[in-house]
Coordinates of C-alpha atoms and ligand atoms in Angstrom, one line a residue:
X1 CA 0.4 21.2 3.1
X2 CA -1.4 18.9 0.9
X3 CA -3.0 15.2 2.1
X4 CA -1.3 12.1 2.0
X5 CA -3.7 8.6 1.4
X6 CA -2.3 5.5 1.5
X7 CA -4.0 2.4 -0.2
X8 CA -2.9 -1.1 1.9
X9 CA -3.8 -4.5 1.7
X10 CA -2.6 -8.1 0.9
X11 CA -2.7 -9.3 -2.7
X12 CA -5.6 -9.3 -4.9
X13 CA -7.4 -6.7 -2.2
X14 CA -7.9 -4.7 -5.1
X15 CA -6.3 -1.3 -3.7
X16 CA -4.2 -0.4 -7.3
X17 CA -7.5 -0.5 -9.3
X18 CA -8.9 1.7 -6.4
X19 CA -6.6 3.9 -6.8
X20 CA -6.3 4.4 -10.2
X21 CA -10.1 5.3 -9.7
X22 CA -9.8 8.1 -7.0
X23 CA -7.5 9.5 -9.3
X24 CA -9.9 10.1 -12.0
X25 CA -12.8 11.3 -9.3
X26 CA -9.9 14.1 -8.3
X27 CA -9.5 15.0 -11.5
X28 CA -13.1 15.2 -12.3
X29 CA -13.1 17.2 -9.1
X30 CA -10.3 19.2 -10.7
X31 CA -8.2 19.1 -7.2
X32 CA -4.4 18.4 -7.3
X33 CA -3.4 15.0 -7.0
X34 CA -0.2 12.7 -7.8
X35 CA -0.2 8.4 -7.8
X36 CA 2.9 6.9 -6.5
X37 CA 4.0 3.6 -4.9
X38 CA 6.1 1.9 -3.1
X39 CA 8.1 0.0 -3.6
X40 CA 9.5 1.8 -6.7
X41 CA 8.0 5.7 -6.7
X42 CA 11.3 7.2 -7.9
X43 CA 14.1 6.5 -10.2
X44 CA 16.2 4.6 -8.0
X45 CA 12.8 3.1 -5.8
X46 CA 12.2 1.3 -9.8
X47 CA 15.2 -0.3 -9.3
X48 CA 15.2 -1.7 -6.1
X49 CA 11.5 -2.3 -6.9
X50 CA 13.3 -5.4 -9.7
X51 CA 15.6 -6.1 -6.9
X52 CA 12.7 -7.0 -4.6
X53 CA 10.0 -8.6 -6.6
X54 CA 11.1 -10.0 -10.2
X55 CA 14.9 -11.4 -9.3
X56 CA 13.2 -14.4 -7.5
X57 CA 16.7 -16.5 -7.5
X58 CA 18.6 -13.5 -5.7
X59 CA 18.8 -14.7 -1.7
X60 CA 17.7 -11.9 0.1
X61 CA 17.5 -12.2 4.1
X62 CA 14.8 -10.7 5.7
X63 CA 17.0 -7.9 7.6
X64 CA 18.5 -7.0 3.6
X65 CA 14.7 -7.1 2.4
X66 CA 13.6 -4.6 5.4
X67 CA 16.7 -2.3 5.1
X68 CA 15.9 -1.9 0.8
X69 CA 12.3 -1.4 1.5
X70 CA 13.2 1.4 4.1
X71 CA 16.1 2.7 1.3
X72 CA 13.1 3.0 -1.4
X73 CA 10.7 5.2 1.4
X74 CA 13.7 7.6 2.1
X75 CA 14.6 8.4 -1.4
X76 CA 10.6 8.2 -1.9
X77 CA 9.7 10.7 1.1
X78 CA 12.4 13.1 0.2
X79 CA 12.1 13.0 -4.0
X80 CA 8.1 12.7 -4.5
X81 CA 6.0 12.5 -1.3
X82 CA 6.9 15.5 0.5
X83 CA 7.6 18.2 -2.8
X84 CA 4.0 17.2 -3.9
X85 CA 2.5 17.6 -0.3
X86 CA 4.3 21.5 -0.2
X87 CA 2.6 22.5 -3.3
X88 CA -0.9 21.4 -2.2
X89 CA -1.4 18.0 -3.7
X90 CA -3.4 15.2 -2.3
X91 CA -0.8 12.3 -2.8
X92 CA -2.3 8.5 -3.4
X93 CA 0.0 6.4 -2.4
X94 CA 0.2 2.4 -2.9
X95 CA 1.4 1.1 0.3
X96 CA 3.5 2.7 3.0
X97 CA 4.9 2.3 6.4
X98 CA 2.0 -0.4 7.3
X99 CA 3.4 -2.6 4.6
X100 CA 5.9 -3.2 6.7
X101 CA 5.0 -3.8 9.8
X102 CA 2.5 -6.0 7.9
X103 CA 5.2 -8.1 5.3
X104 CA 8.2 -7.8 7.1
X105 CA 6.9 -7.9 10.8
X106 CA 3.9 -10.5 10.9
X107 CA 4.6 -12.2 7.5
X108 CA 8.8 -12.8 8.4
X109 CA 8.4 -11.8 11.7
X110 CA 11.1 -9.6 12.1
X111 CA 10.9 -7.1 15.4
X112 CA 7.6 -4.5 14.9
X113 CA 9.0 -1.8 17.3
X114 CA 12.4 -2.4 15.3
X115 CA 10.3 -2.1 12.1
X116 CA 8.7 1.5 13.9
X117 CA 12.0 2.7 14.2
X118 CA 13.5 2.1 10.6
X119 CA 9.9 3.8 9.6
X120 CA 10.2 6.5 11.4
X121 CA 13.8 6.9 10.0
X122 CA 13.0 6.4 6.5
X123 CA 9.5 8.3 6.4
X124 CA 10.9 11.4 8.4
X125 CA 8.5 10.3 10.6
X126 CA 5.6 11.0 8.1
X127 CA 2.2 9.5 8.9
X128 CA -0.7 9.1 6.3
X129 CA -3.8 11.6 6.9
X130 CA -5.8 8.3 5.8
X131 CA -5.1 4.7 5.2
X132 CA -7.6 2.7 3.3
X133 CA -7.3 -0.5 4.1
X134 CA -8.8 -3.4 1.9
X135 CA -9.5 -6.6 3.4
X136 CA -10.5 -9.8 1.5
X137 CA -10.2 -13.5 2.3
X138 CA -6.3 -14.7 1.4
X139 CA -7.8 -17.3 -1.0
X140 CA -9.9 -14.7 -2.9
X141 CA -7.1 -12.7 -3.5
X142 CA -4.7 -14.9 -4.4
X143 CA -6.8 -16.3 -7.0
X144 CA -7.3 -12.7 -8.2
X145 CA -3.9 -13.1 -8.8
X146 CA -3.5 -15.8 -10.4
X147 CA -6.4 -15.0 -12.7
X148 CA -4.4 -12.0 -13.4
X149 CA -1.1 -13.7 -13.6
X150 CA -2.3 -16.8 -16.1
X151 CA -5.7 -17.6 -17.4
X152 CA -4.7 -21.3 -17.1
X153 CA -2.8 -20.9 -13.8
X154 CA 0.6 -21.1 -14.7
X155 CA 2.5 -19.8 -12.3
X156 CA 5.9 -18.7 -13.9
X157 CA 5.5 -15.0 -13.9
X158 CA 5.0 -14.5 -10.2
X159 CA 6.9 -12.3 -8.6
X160 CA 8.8 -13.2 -4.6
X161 CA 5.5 -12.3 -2.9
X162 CA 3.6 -14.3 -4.7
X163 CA 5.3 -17.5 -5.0
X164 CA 4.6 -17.0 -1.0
X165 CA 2.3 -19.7 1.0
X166 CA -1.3 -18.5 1.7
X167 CA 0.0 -19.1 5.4
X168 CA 2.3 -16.4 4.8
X169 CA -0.4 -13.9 3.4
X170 CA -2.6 -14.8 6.0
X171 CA -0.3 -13.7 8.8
X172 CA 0.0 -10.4 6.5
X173 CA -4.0 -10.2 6.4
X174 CA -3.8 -10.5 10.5
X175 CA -0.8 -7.9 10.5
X176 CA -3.3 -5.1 8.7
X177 CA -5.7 -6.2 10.9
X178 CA -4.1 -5.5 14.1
X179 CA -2.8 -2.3 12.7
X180 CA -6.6 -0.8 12.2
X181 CA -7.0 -2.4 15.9
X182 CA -4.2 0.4 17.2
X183 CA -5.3 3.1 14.5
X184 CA -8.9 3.3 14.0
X185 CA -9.3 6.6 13.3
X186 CA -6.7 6.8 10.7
X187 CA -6.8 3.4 9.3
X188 CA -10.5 2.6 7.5
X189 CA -11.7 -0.7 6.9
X190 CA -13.4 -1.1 3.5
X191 CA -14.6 -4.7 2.3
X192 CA -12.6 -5.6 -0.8
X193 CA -14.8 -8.4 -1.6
X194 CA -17.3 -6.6 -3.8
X195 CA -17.8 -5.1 -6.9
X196 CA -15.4 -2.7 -8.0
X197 CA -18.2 0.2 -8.1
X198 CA -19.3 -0.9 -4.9
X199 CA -15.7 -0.6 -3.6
X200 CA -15.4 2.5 -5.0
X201 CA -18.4 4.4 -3.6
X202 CA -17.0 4.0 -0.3
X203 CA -13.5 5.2 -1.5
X204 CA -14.5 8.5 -2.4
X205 CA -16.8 8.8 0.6
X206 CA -13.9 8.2 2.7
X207 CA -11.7 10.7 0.1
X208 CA -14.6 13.1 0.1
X209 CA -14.7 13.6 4.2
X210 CA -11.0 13.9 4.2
X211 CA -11.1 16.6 1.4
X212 CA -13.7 19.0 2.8
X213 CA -12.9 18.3 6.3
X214 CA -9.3 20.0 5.4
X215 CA -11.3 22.8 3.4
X216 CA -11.1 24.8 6.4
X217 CA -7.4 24.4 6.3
X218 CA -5.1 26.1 4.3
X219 CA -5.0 24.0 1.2
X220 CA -7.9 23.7 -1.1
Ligands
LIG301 N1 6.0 -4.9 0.3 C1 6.6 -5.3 1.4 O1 6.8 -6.5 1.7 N2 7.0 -4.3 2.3 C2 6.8 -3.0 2.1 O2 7.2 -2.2 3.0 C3 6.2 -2.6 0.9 C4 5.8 -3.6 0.0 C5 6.0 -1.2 0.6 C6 4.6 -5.0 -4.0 O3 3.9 -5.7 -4.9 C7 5.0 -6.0 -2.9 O4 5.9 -5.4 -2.0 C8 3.9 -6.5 -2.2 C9 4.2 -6.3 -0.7 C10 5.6 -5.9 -0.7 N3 3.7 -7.9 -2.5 N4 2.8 -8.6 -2.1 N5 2.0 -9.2 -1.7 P1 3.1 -5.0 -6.1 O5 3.1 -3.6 -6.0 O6 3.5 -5.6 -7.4 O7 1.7 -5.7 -5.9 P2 0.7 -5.5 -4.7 O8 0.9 -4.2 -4.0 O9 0.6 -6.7 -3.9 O10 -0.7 -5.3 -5.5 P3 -1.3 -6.2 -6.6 O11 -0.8 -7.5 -6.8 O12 -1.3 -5.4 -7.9 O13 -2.8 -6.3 -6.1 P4 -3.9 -5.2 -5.7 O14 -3.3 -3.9 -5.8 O15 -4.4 -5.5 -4.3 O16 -5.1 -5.5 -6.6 P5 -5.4 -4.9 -8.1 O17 -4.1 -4.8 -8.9 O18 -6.2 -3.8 -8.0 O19 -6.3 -6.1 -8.6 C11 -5.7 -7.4 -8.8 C12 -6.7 -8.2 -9.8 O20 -8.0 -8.3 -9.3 C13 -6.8 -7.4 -11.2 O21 -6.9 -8.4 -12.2 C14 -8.1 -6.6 -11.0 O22 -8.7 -6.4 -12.2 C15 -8.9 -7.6 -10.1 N6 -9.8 -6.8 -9.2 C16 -9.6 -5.7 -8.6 N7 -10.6 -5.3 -7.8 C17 -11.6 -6.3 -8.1 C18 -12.9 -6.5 -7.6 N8 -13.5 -5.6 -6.7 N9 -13.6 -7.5 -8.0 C19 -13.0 -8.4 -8.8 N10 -11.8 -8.3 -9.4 C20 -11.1 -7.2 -9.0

């Protein structure tokens, strides 16, 4: 079997452009690899991927949002994450299971050990060899964001996260938090607050252990 990475974090934590980075080190490194995310990692995860985050006006309770994310991880799981784990591949994945717990449980505070359970259902009970988890102060990221969204600020192309209250991203940031607390062996803390090369040295350390520590395995 191949390795599994997920990338997690609130907003503006700078895990996409992280991954898009790791990506290029494994290909330097010329080992297998595949990107994906959630929500929207397959053909019908793209969809519910607009359902989620761009039709802002659409009500959507907060059982309905929990039950579409799950629906986008079981097609996910079944179409890209596992095929690409039986041929070998390391697969980069941007946000899983923790997401969940994190948005859904401590941001809308639906039931955590319900939230386990619909994970466990819709991941086949799938856990990430490594999460990388990176932290930075709500209001940095957020204005990451919004730097990324509009130069001048406006506002009007944020998506149903986004339009969120830093109170809500806060309880997210606490959610990931208390997550590493229960995992810290699987879950690494890296300080998204610094430079993007800075950042990224500790990625691929972290990438690097995981890699040769597997060497032994059957994989690489
Ligand atoms: N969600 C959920 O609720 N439940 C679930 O189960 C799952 C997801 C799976 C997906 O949104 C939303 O779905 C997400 C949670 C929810 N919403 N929120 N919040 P998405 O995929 O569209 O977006 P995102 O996952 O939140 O990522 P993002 O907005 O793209 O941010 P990011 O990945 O953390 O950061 P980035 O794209 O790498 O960087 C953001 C900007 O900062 C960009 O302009 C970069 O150039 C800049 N940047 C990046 N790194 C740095 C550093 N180190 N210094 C300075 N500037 C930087």
């Amino acid at each position: 079997m191949g390795l599994f990475i997920t990338f997690e974090g609130i907003e503006g934590s700078g895990k996409t452009t992280q991954i898009g980075i790791t990506g290029d080190y494994l290909e330097k490194q010329k080992i297998p690899f595949i990107i994906t995310e959630e929500p929207g990692g397959t053909g019908l995860g793209s969809e519910l991927r607009q359902i989620l985050l761009d039709k802002t006006s659409l009500a959507i309770t907060e059982k309905a949002e929990l039950l579409l994310f799950a629906a986008d991880r079981a097609q996910h799981i079944e179409e890209v994450i596992l095929p690409a784990m039986s041929e070998g591949k390391v697969v980069l994945c941007d946000r899983f299971s923790d997401a969940t717990i994190a948005y859904q449980g401590f941001g809308r505070g639906v039931d955590v050990d319900f939230i386990r359970t619909v994970n466990s259902f819709s991941s086949q009970s799938l856990k990430p060899d490594l999460t990388l988890l990176f932290d930075i102060p709500v209001a940095a990221g957020l204005k990451r964001i919004t730097d990324r969204i509009s130069p001048t600020g406006k506002a009007s192309l944020e998506d149903r996260f986004e339009r969120e209250k830093a109170e809500f991203h806060q309880r997210v940031r606490e959610g990931y938090l208390s997550l590493l607390r229960d995992e810290p062996d699987r879950i690494r803390l890296i300080d998204g607050s610094r430079k993007v090369d800075e950042v990224a040295k500790e990625v691929c350390h972290f990438v690097t252990n995981l890699i040769e520590g597997s060497c032994e395995g059957d994989v690489f």
